CSV table of C-alpha atoms (C1' of nucleotides) in Angstrom, one decimal:
chain,number,residue,atom,x,y,z
A,1,MET,CA,99.9,116.3,119.2
A,2,VAL,CA,99.8,120.0,118.2
A,3,THR,CA,102.8,120.8,116.1
A,4,THR,CA,101.9,120.4,112.4
A,5,GLU,CA,98.5,118.9,113.4
A,6,ALA,CA,96.7,121.3,111.2
A,7,VAL,CA,97.8,119.4,108.1
A,8,ARG,CA,96.0,116.2,107.6
A,9,ASP,CA,97.1,113.2,105.5
A,10,ARG,CA,94.9,110.6,103.9
A,11,ALA,CA,94.9,108.4,106.9
A,12,ASP,CA,93.4,111.2,108.9
A,13,VAL,CA,90.5,111.9,106.6
A,14,LEU,CA,89.8,108.2,105.9
A,15,VAL,CA,89.6,107.3,109.5
A,16,ASP,CA,87.4,110.3,110.2
A,17,LEU,CA,85.1,109.2,107.4
A,18,MET,CA,84.9,105.7,108.7
A,19,CYS,CA,84.3,106.6,112.3
A,20,ARG,CA,81.0,108.3,111.6
A,21,GLU,CA,79.6,104.8,111.3
A,22,THR,CA,81.9,102.6,113.3
A,23,THR,CA,82.5,102.5,117.0
A,24,GLY,CA,85.0,101.0,119.4
A,25,ILE,CA,87.9,101.2,117.0
A,26,ASP,CA,91.3,102.4,118.0
A,27,ALA,CA,91.9,105.2,115.6
A,28,ALA,CA,95.6,105.5,116.2
A,29,THR,CA,96.1,101.8,115.3
A,30,LYS,CA,94.1,102.2,112.2
A,31,LYS,CA,96.0,105.2,111.0
A,32,LEU,CA,99.2,103.5,111.7
A,33,GLY,CA,98.1,100.6,109.6
A,34,ILE,CA,97.2,102.8,106.7
A,35,ARG,CA,100.4,104.8,106.8
A,36,LEU,CA,102.6,101.7,107.0
A,37,GLN,CA,100.8,100.1,104.1
A,38,ARG,CA,100.8,103.3,102.0
A,39,ILE,CA,104.5,104.2,102.5
A,40,ALA,CA,105.5,100.7,101.8
A,41,HIS,CA,103.6,100.9,98.6
A,42,HIS,CA,105.3,104.1,97.6
A,43,LEU,CA,108.7,102.6,98.4
A,44,GLU,CA,108.0,99.6,96.1
A,45,ARG,CA,106.8,101.9,93.4
A,46,GLU,CA,109.8,104.1,93.5
A,47,LEU,CA,112.1,101.1,93.5
A,48,ARG,CA,110.3,99.7,90.5
A,49,ARG,CA,110.8,103.0,88.7
A,50,GLU,CA,114.5,103.0,89.5
A,51,LEU,CA,115.1,99.4,88.5
A,52,GLY,CA,112.9,99.5,85.5
A,53,ALA,CA,115.1,102.2,83.9
A,54,GLU,CA,117.8,99.6,83.7
A,55,GLY,CA,115.7,96.7,82.7
A,56,ILE,CA,115.8,95.0,86.1
A,57,GLU,CA,112.7,93.3,87.5
A,58,PRO,CA,111.9,93.8,91.2
A,59,TRP,CA,111.8,90.1,92.0
A,60,GLU,CA,115.4,89.7,90.9
A,61,LEU,CA,116.4,91.9,93.8
A,62,GLU,CA,115.0,89.7,96.5
A,63,VAL,CA,117.0,86.7,95.3
A,64,LEU,CA,120.2,88.3,94.1
A,65,LEU,CA,120.7,90.4,97.2
A,66,ALA,CA,120.0,87.5,99.6
A,67,LEU,CA,122.7,85.5,97.7
A,68,HIS,CA,125.0,88.5,97.7
A,69,ARG,CA,125.3,88.7,101.4
A,70,ALA,CA,125.4,85.0,102.0
A,71,PRO,CA,128.8,83.4,102.7
A,72,GLY,CA,130.3,82.3,99.4
A,73,HIS,CA,127.4,83.9,97.6
A,74,ARG,CA,125.6,80.7,98.0
A,75,LEU,CA,122.3,79.6,99.6
A,76,SER,CA,120.0,76.6,99.4
A,77,ALA,CA,116.7,77.1,97.6
A,78,GLY,CA,115.0,76.6,101.0
A,79,ALA,CA,116.9,79.4,102.6
A,80,LEU,CA,116.1,81.6,99.6
A,81,LEU,CA,112.5,80.7,100.1
A,82,ARG,CA,112.5,81.9,103.7
A,83,ALA,CA,114.4,85.0,102.6
A,84,SER,CA,111.9,86.0,100.0
A,85,GLN,CA,108.4,86.1,101.4
A,86,VAL,CA,106.9,84.2,98.4
A,87,THR,CA,105.9,80.6,98.0
A,88,ALA,CA,108.1,77.7,96.9
A,89,GLY,CA,106.8,77.6,93.4
A,90,ALA,CA,107.7,81.2,92.8
A,91,ILE,CA,111.3,80.6,94.1
A,92,THR,CA,111.8,77.7,91.7
A,93,ASN,CA,110.7,79.9,88.8
A,94,ARG,CA,112.8,82.8,89.8
A,95,ILE,CA,115.9,80.6,90.1
A,96,ALA,CA,115.2,79.1,86.7
A,97,ARG,CA,114.9,82.6,85.1
A,98,LEU,CA,118.0,83.8,86.8
A,99,GLU,CA,119.9,80.7,85.7
A,100,ALA,CA,118.8,81.2,82.1
A,101,GLN,CA,120.3,84.7,82.2
A,102,ASP,CA,123.4,83.3,83.8
A,103,TRP,CA,123.3,85.3,87.0
A,104,VAL,CA,123.2,82.2,89.2
A,105,ARG,CA,124.3,78.5,89.0
A,106,ARG,CA,122.3,75.6,90.4
A,107,ASP,CA,123.9,72.5,92.0
A,108,VAL,CA,122.7,69.6,94.0
A,109,ASP,CA,123.9,69.6,97.6
A,110,PRO,CA,126.2,66.5,97.9
A,111,ALA,CA,125.5,66.3,101.6
A,112,ASP,CA,121.7,66.2,101.3
A,113,ARG,CA,120.7,65.5,97.7
A,114,ARG,CA,117.1,66.8,98.3
A,115,GLN,CA,118.5,70.3,98.4
A,116,VAL,CA,119.7,72.5,95.6
A,117,LEU,CA,122.4,75.1,96.2
A,118,VAL,CA,122.2,78.3,94.3
A,119,THR,CA,125.3,80.3,93.7
A,120,LEU,CA,125.9,83.7,92.3
A,121,THR,CA,128.1,83.8,89.1
A,122,PRO,CA,130.7,86.5,88.8
A,123,ALA,CA,128.3,88.4,86.5
A,124,GLY,CA,125.6,87.9,89.1
A,125,VAL,CA,127.8,89.4,91.8
A,126,GLU,CA,128.3,92.4,89.7
A,127,ARG,CA,124.6,92.8,89.0
A,128,ALA,CA,123.7,92.4,92.7
A,129,ARG,CA,126.1,95.2,93.6
A,130,HIS,CA,124.4,97.4,91.1
A,131,ILE,CA,120.9,96.6,92.3
A,132,LEU,CA,121.9,97.3,95.9
A,133,ALA,CA,123.0,100.8,94.9
A,134,LEU,CA,119.8,101.4,93.1
A,135,LYS,CA,117.7,100.2,96.0
A,136,THR,CA,119.6,102.4,98.4
A,137,THR,CA,119.0,105.4,96.1
A,138,ALA,CA,115.3,104.7,96.0
A,139,GLU,CA,115.0,104.3,99.8
A,140,GLU,CA,116.9,107.5,100.5
A,141,SER,CA,115.0,109.5,98.0
A,142,LEU,CA,111.7,108.7,99.7
A,143,LEU,CA,112.6,108.1,103.3
A,144,GLY,CA,115.2,110.9,103.4
A,145,ARG,CA,112.4,113.4,103.3
A,146,ALA,CA,111.9,112.9,107.0
A,147,ASP,CA,114.3,114.6,109.4
A,148,PRO,CA,117.1,112.4,110.8
A,149,GLU,CA,115.7,112.5,114.3
A,150,ALA,CA,112.3,111.2,113.2
A,151,ILE,CA,114.0,108.5,111.1
A,152,GLU,CA,115.9,107.2,114.1
A,153,ARG,CA,112.8,107.2,116.2
A,154,MET,CA,110.6,105.5,113.7
A,155,SER,CA,113.3,102.9,113.0
A,156,ARG,CA,113.5,102.1,116.7
A,157,ASP,CA,109.8,102.0,117.3
A,158,LEU,CA,109.3,99.8,114.3
A,159,ARG,CA,112.0,97.4,115.4
A,160,GLU,CA,110.2,96.8,118.6
A,161,LEU,CA,107.0,96.1,116.7
A,162,LEU,CA,108.8,93.8,114.2
A,163,LEU,CA,110.3,91.9,117.1
A,164,ALA,CA,106.9,91.5,118.7
A,165,ILE,CA,105.6,90.1,115.4
A,166,GLU,CA,108.4,87.8,114.2
A,167,GLY,CA,110.7,87.5,117.2
A,168,PRO,CA,114.4,88.1,117.3
A,169,ALA,CA,116.7,87.3,114.4
A,170,VAL,CA,119.5,84.8,114.6
A,171,ASP,CA,122.9,86.3,113.7
A,172,GLN,CA,124.4,83.4,112.0
A,173,ASP,CA,121.6,82.4,109.7
A,174,PRO,CA,118.9,85.1,109.2
A,175,TYR,CA,117.0,82.6,107.1
A,176,GLU,CA,116.6,79.7,109.5
A,177,LYS,CA,113.3,78.0,109.8
A,178,CYS,CA,111.0,79.9,112.2
A,179,PRO,CA,107.4,80.1,111.1
A,180,VAL,CA,105.6,83.1,112.5
A,181,HIS,CA,102.1,81.9,112.9
A,182,ALA,CA,102.7,78.1,112.9
A,183,ASP,CA,100.5,77.7,109.8
A,184,ALA,CA,102.3,79.7,107.1
A,185,ALA,CA,104.5,82.8,106.9
A,186,PRO,CA,108.0,82.1,105.6
A,187,SER,CA,110.6,84.5,107.1
A,188,GLY,CA,113.4,86.6,105.9
A,189,THR,CA,113.6,89.8,104.0
A,190,GLY,CA,114.1,91.4,100.7
A,191,LEU,CA,116.7,93.9,101.6
A,192,GLY,CA,120.1,94.7,100.4
B,1,MET,CA,119.1,103.8,122.3
B,2,VAL,CA,119.8,101.4,125.2
B,3,THR,CA,116.6,99.9,126.5
B,4,THR,CA,116.0,96.7,124.6
B,5,GLU,CA,119.0,97.3,122.3
B,6,ALA,CA,120.4,93.9,123.0
B,7,VAL,CA,117.7,92.2,121.0
B,8,ARG,CA,118.3,92.5,117.3
B,9,ASP,CA,115.7,92.2,114.6
B,10,ARG,CA,116.3,91.1,111.0
B,11,ALA,CA,116.9,94.6,109.8
B,12,ASP,CA,119.8,94.9,112.2
B,13,VAL,CA,121.6,91.8,111.1
B,14,LEU,CA,120.9,92.4,107.4
B,15,VAL,CA,122.3,95.9,107.5
B,16,ASP,CA,125.3,94.7,109.4
B,17,LEU,CA,126.0,92.0,106.9
B,18,MET,CA,125.7,94.5,104.1
B,19,CYS,CA,127.8,97.2,105.6
B,20,ARG,CA,130.9,95.0,105.6
B,21,GLU,CA,131.1,95.7,101.9
B,22,THR,CA,129.3,98.9,101.3
B,23,THR,CA,130.1,102.3,102.4
B,24,GLY,CA,128.5,105.7,102.7
B,25,ILE,CA,125.0,104.3,103.4
B,26,ASP,CA,122.7,105.7,106.0
B,27,ALA,CA,122.1,102.6,108.1
B,28,ALA,CA,119.1,104.1,109.9
B,29,THR,CA,117.3,104.9,106.7
B,30,LYS,CA,118.0,101.4,105.4
B,31,LYS,CA,116.7,99.7,108.5
B,32,LEU,CA,113.6,101.9,108.4
B,33,GLY,CA,113.0,100.8,104.8
B,34,ILE,CA,113.3,97.2,105.7
B,35,ARG,CA,111.1,97.4,108.7
B,36,LEU,CA,108.4,99.3,106.9
B,37,GLN,CA,108.3,96.9,104.0
B,38,ARG,CA,108.4,93.9,106.3
B,39,ILE,CA,105.6,94.9,108.7
B,40,ALA,CA,103.4,95.9,105.8
B,41,HIS,CA,103.9,92.5,104.4
B,42,HIS,CA,102.9,90.8,107.6
B,43,LEU,CA,99.9,93.1,107.7
B,44,GLU,CA,98.8,92.0,104.3
B,45,ARG,CA,99.4,88.4,105.1
B,46,GLU,CA,97.3,88.5,108.3
B,47,LEU,CA,94.5,90.2,106.5
B,48,ARG,CA,94.6,87.6,103.8
B,49,ARG,CA,94.2,84.9,106.4
B,50,GLU,CA,91.4,86.7,108.1
B,51,LEU,CA,89.5,87.3,104.9
B,52,GLY,CA,90.3,83.9,103.4
B,53,ALA,CA,88.5,82.1,106.2
B,54,GLU,CA,85.2,83.7,104.9
B,55,GLY,CA,85.9,83.3,101.3
B,56,ILE,CA,86.7,87.0,100.7
B,57,GLU,CA,89.4,88.0,98.3
B,58,PRO,CA,91.8,90.8,99.4
B,59,TRP,CA,91.1,92.9,96.3
B,60,GLU,CA,87.4,93.1,97.1
B,61,LEU,CA,88.4,95.1,100.2
B,62,GLU,CA,90.0,98.0,98.3
B,63,VAL,CA,87.0,98.6,96.1
B,64,LEU,CA,84.2,97.8,98.5
B,65,LEU,CA,85.6,99.9,101.4
B,66,ALA,CA,86.2,102.9,99.1
B,67,LEU,CA,82.7,102.7,97.9
B,68,HIS,CA,81.3,102.3,101.4
B,69,ARG,CA,82.7,105.5,102.7
B,70,ALA,CA,81.8,107.5,99.6
B,71,PRO,CA,78.7,109.7,99.7
B,72,GLY,CA,75.7,107.6,98.5
B,73,HIS,CA,78.0,104.6,98.3
B,74,ARG,CA,78.9,105.7,94.8
B,75,LEU,CA,82.1,106.6,93.0
B,76,SER,CA,83.2,106.8,89.4
B,77,ALA,CA,85.5,104.2,88.1
B,78,GLY,CA,88.3,106.8,87.8
B,79,ALA,CA,87.9,107.7,91.5
B,80,LEU,CA,88.1,104.0,92.3
B,81,LEU,CA,91.2,103.8,90.3
B,82,ARG,CA,92.9,106.5,92.2
B,83,ALA,CA,91.7,104.9,95.5
B,84,SER,CA,93.1,101.5,94.7
B,85,GLN,CA,96.8,101.7,93.8
B,86,VAL,CA,96.4,99.4,90.8
B,87,THR,CA,96.1,100.1,87.1
B,88,ALA,CA,93.0,100.9,85.1
B,89,GLY,CA,92.7,97.4,83.6
B,90,ALA,CA,92.6,95.9,87.0
B,91,ILE,CA,89.8,98.2,88.2
B,92,THR,CA,87.7,97.3,85.2
B,93,ASN,CA,88.1,93.6,86.0
B,94,ARG,CA,87.4,94.0,89.7
B,95,ILE,CA,84.2,96.0,89.0
B,96,ALA,CA,83.1,93.3,86.6
B,97,ARG,CA,83.6,90.6,89.1
B,98,LEU,CA,81.9,92.5,91.8
B,99,GLU,CA,79.0,93.2,89.5
B,100,ALA,CA,78.7,89.5,88.7
B,101,GLN,CA,78.3,88.8,92.4
B,102,ASP,CA,75.8,91.6,92.8
B,103,TRP,CA,77.8,93.6,95.3
B,104,VAL,CA,77.8,96.7,93.0
B,105,ARG,CA,75.9,98.2,90.1
B,106,ARG,CA,77.4,100.0,87.1
B,107,ASP,CA,75.8,103.0,85.4
B,108,VAL,CA,76.9,105.5,82.8
B,109,ASP,CA,77.3,109.0,84.2
B,110,PRO,CA,74.6,111.1,82.4
B,111,ALA,CA,76.6,114.2,82.9
B,112,ASP,CA,79.7,112.8,81.3
B,113,ARG,CA,79.0,109.7,79.3
B,114,ARG,CA,82.7,108.7,79.3
B,115,GLN,CA,82.5,107.9,82.9
B,116,VAL,CA,80.9,105.0,84.7
B,117,LEU,CA,79.5,105.3,88.1
B,118,VAL,CA,79.8,102.3,90.5
B,119,THR,CA,77.3,102.0,93.3
B,120,LEU,CA,77.2,99.6,96.2
B,121,THR,CA,74.0,97.4,96.3
B,122,PRO,CA,72.4,96.8,99.7
B,123,ALA,CA,74.0,93.4,99.8
B,124,GLY,CA,77.3,95.1,99.0
B,125,VAL,CA,76.9,97.5,101.9
B,126,GLU,CA,76.4,94.6,104.2
B,127,ARG,CA,79.5,92.9,102.9
B,128,ALA,CA,81.6,96.1,103.1
B,129,ARG,CA,80.7,96.4,106.8
B,130,HIS,CA,81.7,92.9,107.4
B,131,ILE,CA,85.0,93.3,105.6
B,132,LEU,CA,85.8,96.5,107.6
B,133,ALA,CA,85.3,94.6,110.8
B,134,LEU,CA,87.7,91.8,109.7
B,135,LYS,CA,90.3,94.3,108.5
B,136,THR,CA,90.2,96.1,111.8
B,137,THR,CA,90.7,92.8,113.6
B,138,ALA,CA,93.7,91.9,111.6
B,139,GLU,CA,95.3,95.4,112.1
B,140,GLU,CA,94.8,95.3,115.8
B,141,SER,CA,96.0,91.7,116.2
B,142,LEU,CA,99.4,92.7,114.7
B,143,LEU,CA,99.8,96.3,115.5
B,144,GLY,CA,98.3,96.1,118.9
B,145,ARG,CA,101.4,94.3,120.0
B,146,ALA,CA,103.2,97.6,120.3
B,147,ASP,CA,102.5,99.6,123.4
B,148,PRO,CA,100.0,102.5,123.0
B,149,GLU,CA,102.6,105.2,123.4
B,150,ALA,CA,104.7,103.8,120.6
B,151,ILE,CA,101.7,103.4,118.4
B,152,GLU,CA,100.9,107.1,118.8
B,153,ARG,CA,104.5,108.1,118.2
B,154,MET,CA,104.9,105.9,115.1
B,155,SER,CA,101.6,107.1,113.7
B,156,ARG,CA,102.6,110.7,114.1
B,157,ASP,CA,106.1,110.3,112.6
B,158,LEU,CA,104.7,108.3,109.7
B,159,ARG,CA,102.1,111.0,109.0
B,160,GLU,CA,104.9,113.5,108.5
B,161,LEU,CA,106.7,111.2,106.2
B,162,LEU,CA,103.6,110.4,104.3
B,163,LEU,CA,102.8,114.1,103.9
B,164,ALA,CA,106.3,114.7,102.7
B,165,ILE,CA,105.8,112.0,100.1
B,166,GLU,CA,102.3,112.6,98.8
B,167,GLY,CA,101.3,116.0,100.2
B,168,PRO,CA,98.2,116.9,102.2
B,169,ALA,CA,94.9,115.2,101.6
B,170,VAL,CA,91.8,117.0,100.5
B,171,ASP,CA,88.9,116.6,102.9
B,172,GLN,CA,86.1,116.6,100.4
B,173,ASP,CA,87.5,114.1,97.9
B,174,PRO,CA,90.3,112.0,99.0
B,175,TYR,CA,90.6,110.5,95.5
B,176,GLU,CA,91.0,113.6,93.4
B,177,LYS,CA,93.7,113.6,90.7
B,178,CYS,CA,97.1,114.4,92.2
B,179,PRO,CA,99.9,112.3,90.7
B,180,VAL,CA,102.8,111.9,93.0
B,181,HIS,CA,105.7,111.8,90.6
B,182,ALA,CA,104.1,113.4,87.6
B,183,ASP,CA,104.7,110.2,85.5
B,184,ALA,CA,102.6,107.6,87.2
B,185,ALA,CA,101.5,106.9,90.8
B,186,PRO,CA,97.7,106.9,91.2
B,187,SER,CA,96.7,108.1,94.7
B,188,GLY,CA,94.2,107.0,97.3
B,189,THR,CA,94.3,104.2,99.8
B,190,GLY,CA,93.1,100.8,100.6
B,191,LEU,CA,91.8,101.4,104.0
B,192,GLY,CA,88.4,100.9,105.6
C,1,DG,C1',106.3,59.2,106.1
C,2,DA,C1',108.5,63.9,106.2
C,3,DA,C1',111.3,67.5,103.9
C,4,DG,C1',112.9,69.9,99.8
C,5,DA,C1',112.1,71.1,95.2
C,6,DT,C1',109.4,71.0,91.0
C,7,DT,C1',105.4,71.2,87.9
C,8,DG,C1',101.0,72.8,85.9
C,9,DA,C1',96.4,74.9,86.3
C,10,DC,C1',94.5,79.1,87.5
C,11,DG,C1',93.9,83.9,89.1
C,12,DG,C1',95.0,88.7,88.9
C,13,DC,C1',97.9,92.4,87.6
C,14,DT,C1',100.5,95.3,84.2
C,15,DC,C1',100.9,97.2,79.8
C,16,DA,C1',99.8,98.7,75.3
C,17,DA,C1',96.2,99.1,72.0
C,18,DT,C1',91.5,100.4,71.2
C,19,DC,C1',86.9,102.5,71.5
C,20,DT,C1',83.9,106.2,73.0
C,21,DT,C1',82.8,110.7,74.5
C,22,DG,C1',84.1,115.4,75.3
D,1,DC,C1',93.5,115.5,70.3
D,2,DA,C1',92.6,114.4,75.5
D,3,DA,C1',90.2,111.7,79.1
D,4,DG,C1',87.8,107.6,80.7
D,5,DA,C1',87.0,102.9,80.3
D,6,DT,C1',87.7,98.5,78.2
D,7,DT,C1',90.1,94.6,76.0
D,8,DG,C1',93.7,91.0,75.3
D,9,DA,C1',98.4,89.4,75.6
D,10,DG,C1',102.0,88.2,78.7
D,11,DC,C1',104.0,87.7,83.2
D,12,DC,C1',104.3,86.2,87.8
D,13,DG,C1',102.5,84.6,92.0
D,14,DT,C1',99.6,81.0,94.6
D,15,DC,C1',98.0,76.5,95.4
D,16,DA,C1',97.7,71.7,95.1
D,17,DA,C1',99.7,67.6,93.3
D,18,DT,C1',104.0,65.0,92.4
D,19,DC,C1',108.8,63.2,92.6
D,20,DT,C1',113.1,62.4,94.9
D,21,DT,C1',115.8,61.8,98.8
D,22,DC,C1',116.3,61.4,103.8
DNA sequence: GAAGATTGACGGCTCAATCTTG
DNA sequence: CAAGATTGAGCCGTCAATCTTC
């Protein structure tokens, strides 16, 4: 609470400004919210820069990387949906665009003909690998500015928080159906 | 490193899946990236739910709250731009929509007639207060699941990281011009 | 009837071009 | 010519039907 406390970030000044008028608010929680949101935004921005230089759109990443780590580089559209944090319509469109560029193939599941199975083409696998490398670069260039000890600590603390929010993950299928709030909230992630 | 280590979150399983093929990646950094991104997403989703129930759009928040904490509830469009993490065109549209609903007023700056000054109307002030309360509720309902000690620790760690990324904030004007990467990146925040 | 995927209308953002003022 | 704001085109996401298959 005293180390580099003299240097204030935006969260500090914003909460101070706010608290002149507002009462009964947990300042630490509010600052945490701001910082989380803000760093996540920088992360996305940096990634967009990195990808954009090679003509890759950010939304490709979510789909391609999910497929890349799936067994046989294949996932149903529903699984992709839960992996992607967007709505069903968006997934349909993404798959269509990826198919048009020949990164993926679309087949009807013979076992349950309501489902469509999406598979990475060889070219798609190549592209997914490339994207993963770029993403890693972006992450490290921003997050690597913290010292290793702090990274470990944050990572651990945030895991607990994430577990409290969305519950534990399932090893076999990270994309199984498990709504967070009962009403909405698909689950999964956009990592590589 | 041992407490609740048995329970894995999505970041754990995803990085494990990935590391079968990839080498030389700092796993902790990667997990941190995933968790940051993911929690920020949940935060936004929760806020959207909260606001949506009262017919409030998420983008209103960024503009209205920035104005609310400004001296005289007034800011130039440029300052609003830097506060909002979106592009100039988006700001113009947002202001136009808010003006149509009579939450804000738009005047030309007499000192520099290129600029336009945006001011909260009395009704706008009322609405901003309401939005702030909703936002706080959303934050606490998600982030409050962590124990207070962890919240403090995360908040502090993330401040250091944020400072490393965007540098210290200026007390007087949190929205002054200070591009992060020289090429793009407006600055400011979307807090209340 | 429920689940999975698709479609189209609509909203909001980005980007590049433009206009105005300094 | 530079800075601030505005405009319009294009892209992508959400949401609410709709269709097919179980």
